[in-house]
Coordinates of C-alpha atoms and ligand atoms in Angstrom, one line a residue:
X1 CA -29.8 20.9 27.2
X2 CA -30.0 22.7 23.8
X3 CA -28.5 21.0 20.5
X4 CA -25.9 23.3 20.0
X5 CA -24.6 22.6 23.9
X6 CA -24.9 18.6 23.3
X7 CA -23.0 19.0 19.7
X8 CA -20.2 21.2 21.5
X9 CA -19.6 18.9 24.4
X10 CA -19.4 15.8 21.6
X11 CA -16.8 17.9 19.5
X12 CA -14.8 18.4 22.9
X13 CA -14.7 14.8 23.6
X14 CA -13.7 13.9 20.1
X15 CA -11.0 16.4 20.3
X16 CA -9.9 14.9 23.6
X17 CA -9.8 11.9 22.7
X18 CA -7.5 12.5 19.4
X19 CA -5.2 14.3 21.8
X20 CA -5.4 11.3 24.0
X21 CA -4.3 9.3 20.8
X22 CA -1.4 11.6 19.9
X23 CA -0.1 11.3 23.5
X24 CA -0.3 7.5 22.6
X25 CA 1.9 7.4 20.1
X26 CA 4.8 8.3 21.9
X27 CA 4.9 4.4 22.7
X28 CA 5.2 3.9 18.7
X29 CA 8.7 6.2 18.8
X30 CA 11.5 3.9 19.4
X31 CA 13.6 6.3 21.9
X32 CA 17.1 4.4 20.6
X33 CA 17.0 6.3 17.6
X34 CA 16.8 9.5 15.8
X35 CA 13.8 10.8 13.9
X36 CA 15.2 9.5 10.6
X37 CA 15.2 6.0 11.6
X38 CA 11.9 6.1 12.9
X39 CA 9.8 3.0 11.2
X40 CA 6.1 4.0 12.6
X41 CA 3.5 1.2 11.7
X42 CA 1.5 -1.8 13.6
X43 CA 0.3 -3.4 10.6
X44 CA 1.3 -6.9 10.0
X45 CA 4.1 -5.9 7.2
X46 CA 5.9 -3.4 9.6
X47 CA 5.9 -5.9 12.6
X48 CA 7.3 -8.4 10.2
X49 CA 9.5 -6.3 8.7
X50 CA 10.8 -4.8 12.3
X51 CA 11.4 -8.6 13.5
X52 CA 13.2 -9.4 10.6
X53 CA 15.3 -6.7 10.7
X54 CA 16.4 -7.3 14.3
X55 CA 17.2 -10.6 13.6
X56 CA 19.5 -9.9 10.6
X57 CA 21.2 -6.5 11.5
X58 CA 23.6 -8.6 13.5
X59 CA 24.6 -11.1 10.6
X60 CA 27.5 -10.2 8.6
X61 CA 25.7 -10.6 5.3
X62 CA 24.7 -8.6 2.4
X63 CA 21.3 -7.4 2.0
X64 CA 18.7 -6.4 -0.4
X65 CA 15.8 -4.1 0.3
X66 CA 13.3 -3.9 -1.9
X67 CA 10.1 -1.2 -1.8
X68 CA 8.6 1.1 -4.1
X69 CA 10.0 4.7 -3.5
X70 CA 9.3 6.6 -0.3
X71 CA 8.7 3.2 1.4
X72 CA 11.5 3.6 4.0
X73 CA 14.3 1.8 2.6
X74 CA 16.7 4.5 3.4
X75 CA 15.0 4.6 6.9
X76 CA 15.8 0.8 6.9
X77 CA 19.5 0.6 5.7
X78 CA 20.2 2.7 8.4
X79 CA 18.7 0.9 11.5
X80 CA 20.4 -2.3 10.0
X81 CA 23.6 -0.4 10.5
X82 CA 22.6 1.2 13.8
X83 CA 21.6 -2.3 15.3
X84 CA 24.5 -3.8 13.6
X85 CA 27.2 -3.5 15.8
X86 CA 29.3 -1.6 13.3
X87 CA 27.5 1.8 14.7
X88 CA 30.2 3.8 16.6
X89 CA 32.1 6.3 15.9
X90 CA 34.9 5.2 13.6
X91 CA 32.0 2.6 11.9
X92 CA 30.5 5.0 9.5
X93 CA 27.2 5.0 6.9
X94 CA 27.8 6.1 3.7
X95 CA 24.6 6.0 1.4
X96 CA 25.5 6.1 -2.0
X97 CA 23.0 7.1 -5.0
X98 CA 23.9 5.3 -7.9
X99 CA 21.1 6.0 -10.5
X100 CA 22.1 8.7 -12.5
X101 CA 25.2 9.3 -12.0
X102 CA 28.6 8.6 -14.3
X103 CA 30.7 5.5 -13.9
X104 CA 33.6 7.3 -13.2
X105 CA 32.1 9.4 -10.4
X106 CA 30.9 6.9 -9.0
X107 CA 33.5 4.3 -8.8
X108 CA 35.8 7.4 -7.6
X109 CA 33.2 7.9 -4.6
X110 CA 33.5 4.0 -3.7
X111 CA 37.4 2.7 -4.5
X112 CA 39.0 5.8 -4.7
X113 CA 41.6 7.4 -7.1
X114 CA 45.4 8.1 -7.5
X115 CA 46.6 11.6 -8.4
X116 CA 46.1 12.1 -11.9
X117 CA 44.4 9.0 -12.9
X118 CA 42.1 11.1 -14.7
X119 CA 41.2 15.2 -15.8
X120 CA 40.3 16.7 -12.3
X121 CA 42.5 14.2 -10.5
X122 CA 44.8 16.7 -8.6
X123 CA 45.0 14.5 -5.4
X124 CA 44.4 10.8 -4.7
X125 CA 41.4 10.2 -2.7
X126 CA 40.3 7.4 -1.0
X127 CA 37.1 5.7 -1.2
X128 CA 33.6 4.5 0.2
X129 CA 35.0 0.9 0.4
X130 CA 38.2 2.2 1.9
X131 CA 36.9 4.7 4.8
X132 CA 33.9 2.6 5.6
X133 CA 36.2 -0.5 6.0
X134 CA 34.5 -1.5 9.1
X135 CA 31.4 0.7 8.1
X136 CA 28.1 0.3 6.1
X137 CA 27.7 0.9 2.6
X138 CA 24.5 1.7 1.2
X139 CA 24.4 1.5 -2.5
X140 CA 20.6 3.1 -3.0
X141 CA 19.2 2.2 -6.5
X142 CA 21.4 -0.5 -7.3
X143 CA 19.2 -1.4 -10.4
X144 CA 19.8 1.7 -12.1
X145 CA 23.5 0.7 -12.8
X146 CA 25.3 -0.1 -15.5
X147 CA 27.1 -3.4 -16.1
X148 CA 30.3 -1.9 -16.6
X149 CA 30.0 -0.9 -12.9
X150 CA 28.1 -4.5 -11.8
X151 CA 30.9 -5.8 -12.8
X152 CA 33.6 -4.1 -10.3
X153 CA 30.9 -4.2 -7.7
X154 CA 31.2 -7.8 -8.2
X155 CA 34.8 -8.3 -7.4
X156 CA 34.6 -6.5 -4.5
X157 CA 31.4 -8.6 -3.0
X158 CA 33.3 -12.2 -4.1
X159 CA 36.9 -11.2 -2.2
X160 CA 36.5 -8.0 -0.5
X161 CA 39.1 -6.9 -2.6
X162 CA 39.4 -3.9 -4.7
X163 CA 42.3 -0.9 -6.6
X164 CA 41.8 2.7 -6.4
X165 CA 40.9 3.9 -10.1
X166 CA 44.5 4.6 -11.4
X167 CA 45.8 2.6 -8.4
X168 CA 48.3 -0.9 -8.5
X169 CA 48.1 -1.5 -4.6
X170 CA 45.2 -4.4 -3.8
X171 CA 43.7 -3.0 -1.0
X172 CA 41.1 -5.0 1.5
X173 CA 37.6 -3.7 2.6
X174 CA 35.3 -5.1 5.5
X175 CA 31.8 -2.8 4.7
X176 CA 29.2 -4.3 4.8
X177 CA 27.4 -3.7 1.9
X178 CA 23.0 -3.1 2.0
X179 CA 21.3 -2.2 -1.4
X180 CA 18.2 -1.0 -2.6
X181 CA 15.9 -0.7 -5.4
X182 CA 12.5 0.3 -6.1
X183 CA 12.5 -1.3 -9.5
X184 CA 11.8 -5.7 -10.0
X185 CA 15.3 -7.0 -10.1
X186 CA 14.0 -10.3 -11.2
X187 CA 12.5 -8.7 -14.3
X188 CA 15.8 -7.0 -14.5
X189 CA 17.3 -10.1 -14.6
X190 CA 15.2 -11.6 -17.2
X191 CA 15.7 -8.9 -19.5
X192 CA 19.9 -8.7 -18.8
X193 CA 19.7 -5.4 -17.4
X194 CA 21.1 -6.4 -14.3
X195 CA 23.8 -9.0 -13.7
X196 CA 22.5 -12.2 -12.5
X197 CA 25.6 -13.4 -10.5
X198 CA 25.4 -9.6 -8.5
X199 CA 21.9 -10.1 -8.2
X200 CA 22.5 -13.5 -6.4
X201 CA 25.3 -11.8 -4.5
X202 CA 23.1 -9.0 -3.0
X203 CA 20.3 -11.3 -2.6
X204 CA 21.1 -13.4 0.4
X205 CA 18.8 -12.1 2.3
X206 CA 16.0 -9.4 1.0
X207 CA 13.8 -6.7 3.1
X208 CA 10.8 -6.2 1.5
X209 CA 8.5 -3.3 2.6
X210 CA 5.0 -3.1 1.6
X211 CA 3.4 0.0 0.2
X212 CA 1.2 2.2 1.6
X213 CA -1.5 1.1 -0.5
X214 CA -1.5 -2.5 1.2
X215 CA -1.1 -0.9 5.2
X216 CA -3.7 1.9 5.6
X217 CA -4.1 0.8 9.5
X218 CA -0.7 2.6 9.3
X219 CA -1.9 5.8 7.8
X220 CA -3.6 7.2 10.9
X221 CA -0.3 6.7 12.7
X222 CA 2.1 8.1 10.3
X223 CA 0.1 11.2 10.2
X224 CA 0.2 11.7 14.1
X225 CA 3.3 10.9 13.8
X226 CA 4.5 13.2 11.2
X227 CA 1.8 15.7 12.9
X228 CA 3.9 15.5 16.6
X229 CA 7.4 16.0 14.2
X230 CA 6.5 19.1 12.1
X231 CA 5.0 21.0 15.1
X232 CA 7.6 20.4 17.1
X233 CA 10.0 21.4 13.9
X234 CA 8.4 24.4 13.1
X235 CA 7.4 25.1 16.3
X236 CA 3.7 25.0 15.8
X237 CA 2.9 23.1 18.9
X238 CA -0.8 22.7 19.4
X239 CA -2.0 21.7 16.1
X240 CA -4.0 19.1 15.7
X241 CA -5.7 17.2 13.1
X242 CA -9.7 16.6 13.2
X243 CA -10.5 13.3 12.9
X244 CA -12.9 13.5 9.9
X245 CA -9.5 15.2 8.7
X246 CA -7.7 11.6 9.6
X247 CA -10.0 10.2 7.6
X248 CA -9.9 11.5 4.6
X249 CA -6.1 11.6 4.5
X250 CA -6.7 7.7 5.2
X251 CA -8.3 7.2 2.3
X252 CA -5.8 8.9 -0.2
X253 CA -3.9 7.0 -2.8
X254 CA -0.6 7.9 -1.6
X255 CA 1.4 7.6 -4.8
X256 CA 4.6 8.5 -3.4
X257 CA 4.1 6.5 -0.5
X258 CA 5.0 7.9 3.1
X259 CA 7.6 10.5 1.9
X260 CA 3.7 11.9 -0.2
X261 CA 1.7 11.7 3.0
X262 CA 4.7 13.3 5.2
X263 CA 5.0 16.0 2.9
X264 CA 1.3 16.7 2.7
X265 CA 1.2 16.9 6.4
X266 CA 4.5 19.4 6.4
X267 CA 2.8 21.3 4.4
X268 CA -0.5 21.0 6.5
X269 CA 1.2 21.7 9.6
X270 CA 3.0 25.0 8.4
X271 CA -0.2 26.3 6.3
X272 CA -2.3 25.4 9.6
X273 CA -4.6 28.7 10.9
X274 CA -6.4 27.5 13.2
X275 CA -5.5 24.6 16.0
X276 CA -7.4 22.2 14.9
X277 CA -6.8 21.5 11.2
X278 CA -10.7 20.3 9.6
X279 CA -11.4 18.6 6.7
X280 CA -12.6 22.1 4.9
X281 CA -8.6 23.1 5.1
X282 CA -7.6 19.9 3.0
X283 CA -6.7 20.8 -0.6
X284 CA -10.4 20.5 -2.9
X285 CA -7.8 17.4 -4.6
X286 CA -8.1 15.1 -0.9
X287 CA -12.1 16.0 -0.6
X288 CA -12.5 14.8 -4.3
X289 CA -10.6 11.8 -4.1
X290 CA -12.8 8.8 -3.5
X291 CA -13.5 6.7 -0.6
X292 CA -11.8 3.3 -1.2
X293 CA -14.2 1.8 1.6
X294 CA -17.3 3.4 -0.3
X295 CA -18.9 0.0 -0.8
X296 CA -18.8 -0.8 2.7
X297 CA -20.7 2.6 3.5
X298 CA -22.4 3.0 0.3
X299 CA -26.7 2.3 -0.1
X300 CA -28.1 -0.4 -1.7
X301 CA -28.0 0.9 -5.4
X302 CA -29.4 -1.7 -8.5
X303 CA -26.8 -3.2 -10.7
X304 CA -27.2 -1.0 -13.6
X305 CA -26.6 2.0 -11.1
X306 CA -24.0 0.2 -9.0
X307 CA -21.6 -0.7 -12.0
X308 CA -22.1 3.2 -13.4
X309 CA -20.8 4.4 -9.9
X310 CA -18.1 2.1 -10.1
X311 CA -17.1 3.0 -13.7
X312 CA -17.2 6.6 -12.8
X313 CA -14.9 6.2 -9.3
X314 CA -13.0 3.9 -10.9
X315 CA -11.7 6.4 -13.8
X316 CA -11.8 9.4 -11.2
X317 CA -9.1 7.4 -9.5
X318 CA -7.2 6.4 -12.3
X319 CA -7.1 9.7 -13.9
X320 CA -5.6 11.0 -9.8
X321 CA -3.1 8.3 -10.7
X322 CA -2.0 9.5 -13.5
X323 CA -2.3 12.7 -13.0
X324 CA -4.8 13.7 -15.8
X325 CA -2.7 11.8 -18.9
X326 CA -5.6 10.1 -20.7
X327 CA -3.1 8.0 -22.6
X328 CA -1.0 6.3 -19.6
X329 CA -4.5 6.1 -18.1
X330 CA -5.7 4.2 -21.0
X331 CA -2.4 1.8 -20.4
X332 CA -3.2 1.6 -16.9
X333 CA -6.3 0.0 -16.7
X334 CA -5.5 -1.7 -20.5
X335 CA -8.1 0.0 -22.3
X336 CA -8.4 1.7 -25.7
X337 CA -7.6 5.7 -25.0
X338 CA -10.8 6.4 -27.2
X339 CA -13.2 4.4 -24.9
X340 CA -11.9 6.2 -22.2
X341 CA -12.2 9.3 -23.2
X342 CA -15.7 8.4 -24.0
X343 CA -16.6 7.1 -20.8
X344 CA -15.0 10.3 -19.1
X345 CA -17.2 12.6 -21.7
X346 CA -19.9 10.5 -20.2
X347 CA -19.4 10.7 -16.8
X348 CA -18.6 14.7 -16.9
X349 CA -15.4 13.8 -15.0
X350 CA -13.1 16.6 -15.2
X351 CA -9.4 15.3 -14.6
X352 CA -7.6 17.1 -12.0
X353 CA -4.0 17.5 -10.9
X354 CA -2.7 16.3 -7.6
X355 CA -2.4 18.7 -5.6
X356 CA 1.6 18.5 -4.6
X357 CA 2.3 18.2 -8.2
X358 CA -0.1 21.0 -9.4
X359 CA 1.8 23.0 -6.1
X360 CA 5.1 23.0 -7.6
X361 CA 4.4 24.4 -10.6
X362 CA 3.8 27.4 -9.2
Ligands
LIG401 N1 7.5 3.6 8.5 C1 7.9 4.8 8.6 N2 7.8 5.5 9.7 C2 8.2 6.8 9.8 N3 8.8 7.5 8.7 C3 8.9 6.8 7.6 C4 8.5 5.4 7.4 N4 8.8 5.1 6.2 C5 9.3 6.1 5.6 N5 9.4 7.2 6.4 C6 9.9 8.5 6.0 O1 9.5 8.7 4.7 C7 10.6 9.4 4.0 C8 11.0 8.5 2.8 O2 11.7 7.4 3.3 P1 13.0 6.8 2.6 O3 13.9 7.9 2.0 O4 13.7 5.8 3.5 O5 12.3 6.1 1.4 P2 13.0 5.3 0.1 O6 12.3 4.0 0.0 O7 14.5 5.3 0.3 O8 12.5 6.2 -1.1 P3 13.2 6.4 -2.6 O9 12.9 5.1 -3.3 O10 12.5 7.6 -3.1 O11 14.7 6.6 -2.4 C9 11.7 9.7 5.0 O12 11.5 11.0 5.5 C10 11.4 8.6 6.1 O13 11.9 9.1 7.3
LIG402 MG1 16.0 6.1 -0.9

């Protein structure tokens, strides 16, 4: 048997094998609900997280999720409610952004408003709390608020109670309210930009979802997951992923969490040319980026020549981070911007964009 025979044979079995794998997965899809409630992961967070989340869903009781963004706190809020018993019909989800968005508009969206309580008013309205009386709310970055609004978010947590703006009839809400935040409430807290007594109010019982960063088990997963998804979407059965390309999507710093990696692989899937996607199709930003496990693999190198290799991955990755900016890099790792720049000078390292970012500009 000639080389290239034994080498085609072992590429056929890999290739099986990550079909095999893909199959697998179907286990991982929880069949009770749509593909956005979907919460794909076997590491020891996401088992957690999934049992506590079964136990609580019943409970009539506020709740405060907590993640960094693209975690799955949406993806969360919305199983709570599916597995709450308030999921039929008439028992609605409302997710509401808060960040950015004026008081008024806002309290409008949740309480309500009379005819002409204010310019634009031509009809009274009713709100959130109103509609979704025996609903969820979901009040997505809750830190981002002001106090003005804490403050009337307040009243109605303490006696489910609450006026239309312009209104003088006391009206009574049963939501149930779930709220999220990607920033550290506690810190908020501290520094009195966010009410303590809401904080304490939202706080009875808090969902906190790990990063990406601290799961990778869950990356290979994701991506099959997200792989099976977008080729069924875009109708691109077929497609596969190489496992060499598996592996170096694993070892990404996924910045923006699993919304970043489910993007990446949309885009993957509906750029794919060929069926089986290789590492050479990745964007020259994933090839670059380095191997968080190097150590592991690396040879034995002498200190001098060990701590160099370090230095140089270590500001490779920063700079990713940051996405070229010397200075924040500099903050980052809490070191003055003109040793940096030095050691990047030294280390020829030439600061690149990621590549989603450097896409959109486009
Ligand atoms: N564990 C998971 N399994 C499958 N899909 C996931 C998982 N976590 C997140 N997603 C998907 O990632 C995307 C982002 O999730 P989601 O919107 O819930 O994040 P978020 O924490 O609310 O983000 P942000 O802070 O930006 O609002 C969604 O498309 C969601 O379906
Ligand atoms: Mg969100």
């Amino acid at each position: 048997m000639d080389v290239e025979t034994v080498k085609s044979e072992n590429e056929e079995m890999v290739e099986s094998k990550e079909k095999e794998l893909l199959k697998k997965l179907q286990n991982d899809i929880d069949q009770n609900f749509t593909d956005s409630i979907q919460l794909i992961g076997r590491s020891r967070p996401i088992l957690e997280l999934k049992k506590r989340i079964q136990k609580v869903a019943p409970l009539d009781c506020n709740i405060l999720i907590l993640g960094e963004t693209g975690t799955g706190k949406e993806v969360v809020a919305k199983m709570i409610h599916h597995l709450s018993g308030r999921n039929s019909e008439e028992r609605e989800f409302f997710a509401v952004h808060c960040g950015g968005i004026p008081d008024t508009l806002l309290e409008s969206n949740l309480f309500g408003h009379e005819k002409g309580s204010f310019t634009g008013a031509y009809r009274t309205q009713k709100g959130y709390f109103e509609i979704a009386s025996a609903g969820t709310i979901f009040l997505d970055e809750i830190g981002d608020t002001t106090h003005s609004f804490q403050v009337k978010l307040l009243r109605v947590l303490q006696d489910k109670k609450f006026r239309r703006i312009g209104g003088t009839e006391t009206l009574q809400t049963n939501a149930r309210i779930l709220a999220a935040t990607n920033r550290d409430l506690v810190k908020a807290v501290s520094e009195s930009l966010f009410r303590e007594d809401l904080f304490y109010r939202l706080n009875v019982i808090t969902l906190k979802i790990a990063p990406l960063r601290e799961r990778p088990e869950d990356v290979p997963l994701l991506i099959r997951y997200f792989l099976s998804k977008y080729t069924k979407k875009h109708n691109q059965l077929g497609i596969y992923l190489k496992p060499e390309t598996i592996k170096i999507l694993q070892r990404q710093y996924w910045r923006g969490n699993v919304r970043e990696l489910e993007n990446a692989i949309e885009r993957l899937v509906a750029l794919a040319e060929s069926d089986w996607i290789s590492p050479e199709d990745l964007p020259d930003e994933y090839l670059n980026a380095p191997d968080p496990h190097y150590l592991e693999n690396a040879p034995f190198l002498i200190y001098s020549k060990a701590k160099e290799q370090f230095e140089k991955e270590y500001i490779t990755r920063l700079l990713t981070m940051t996405n070229g900016n010397v200075s924040k890099a500099a903050e980052l790792a809490a070191m003055p911007r003109q040793n940096l720049h030095l050691k990047i000078k030294k280390h020829k390292i030439v600061p690149r964009k990621r590549f989603s970012e450097a896409k959109n500009e486009n």
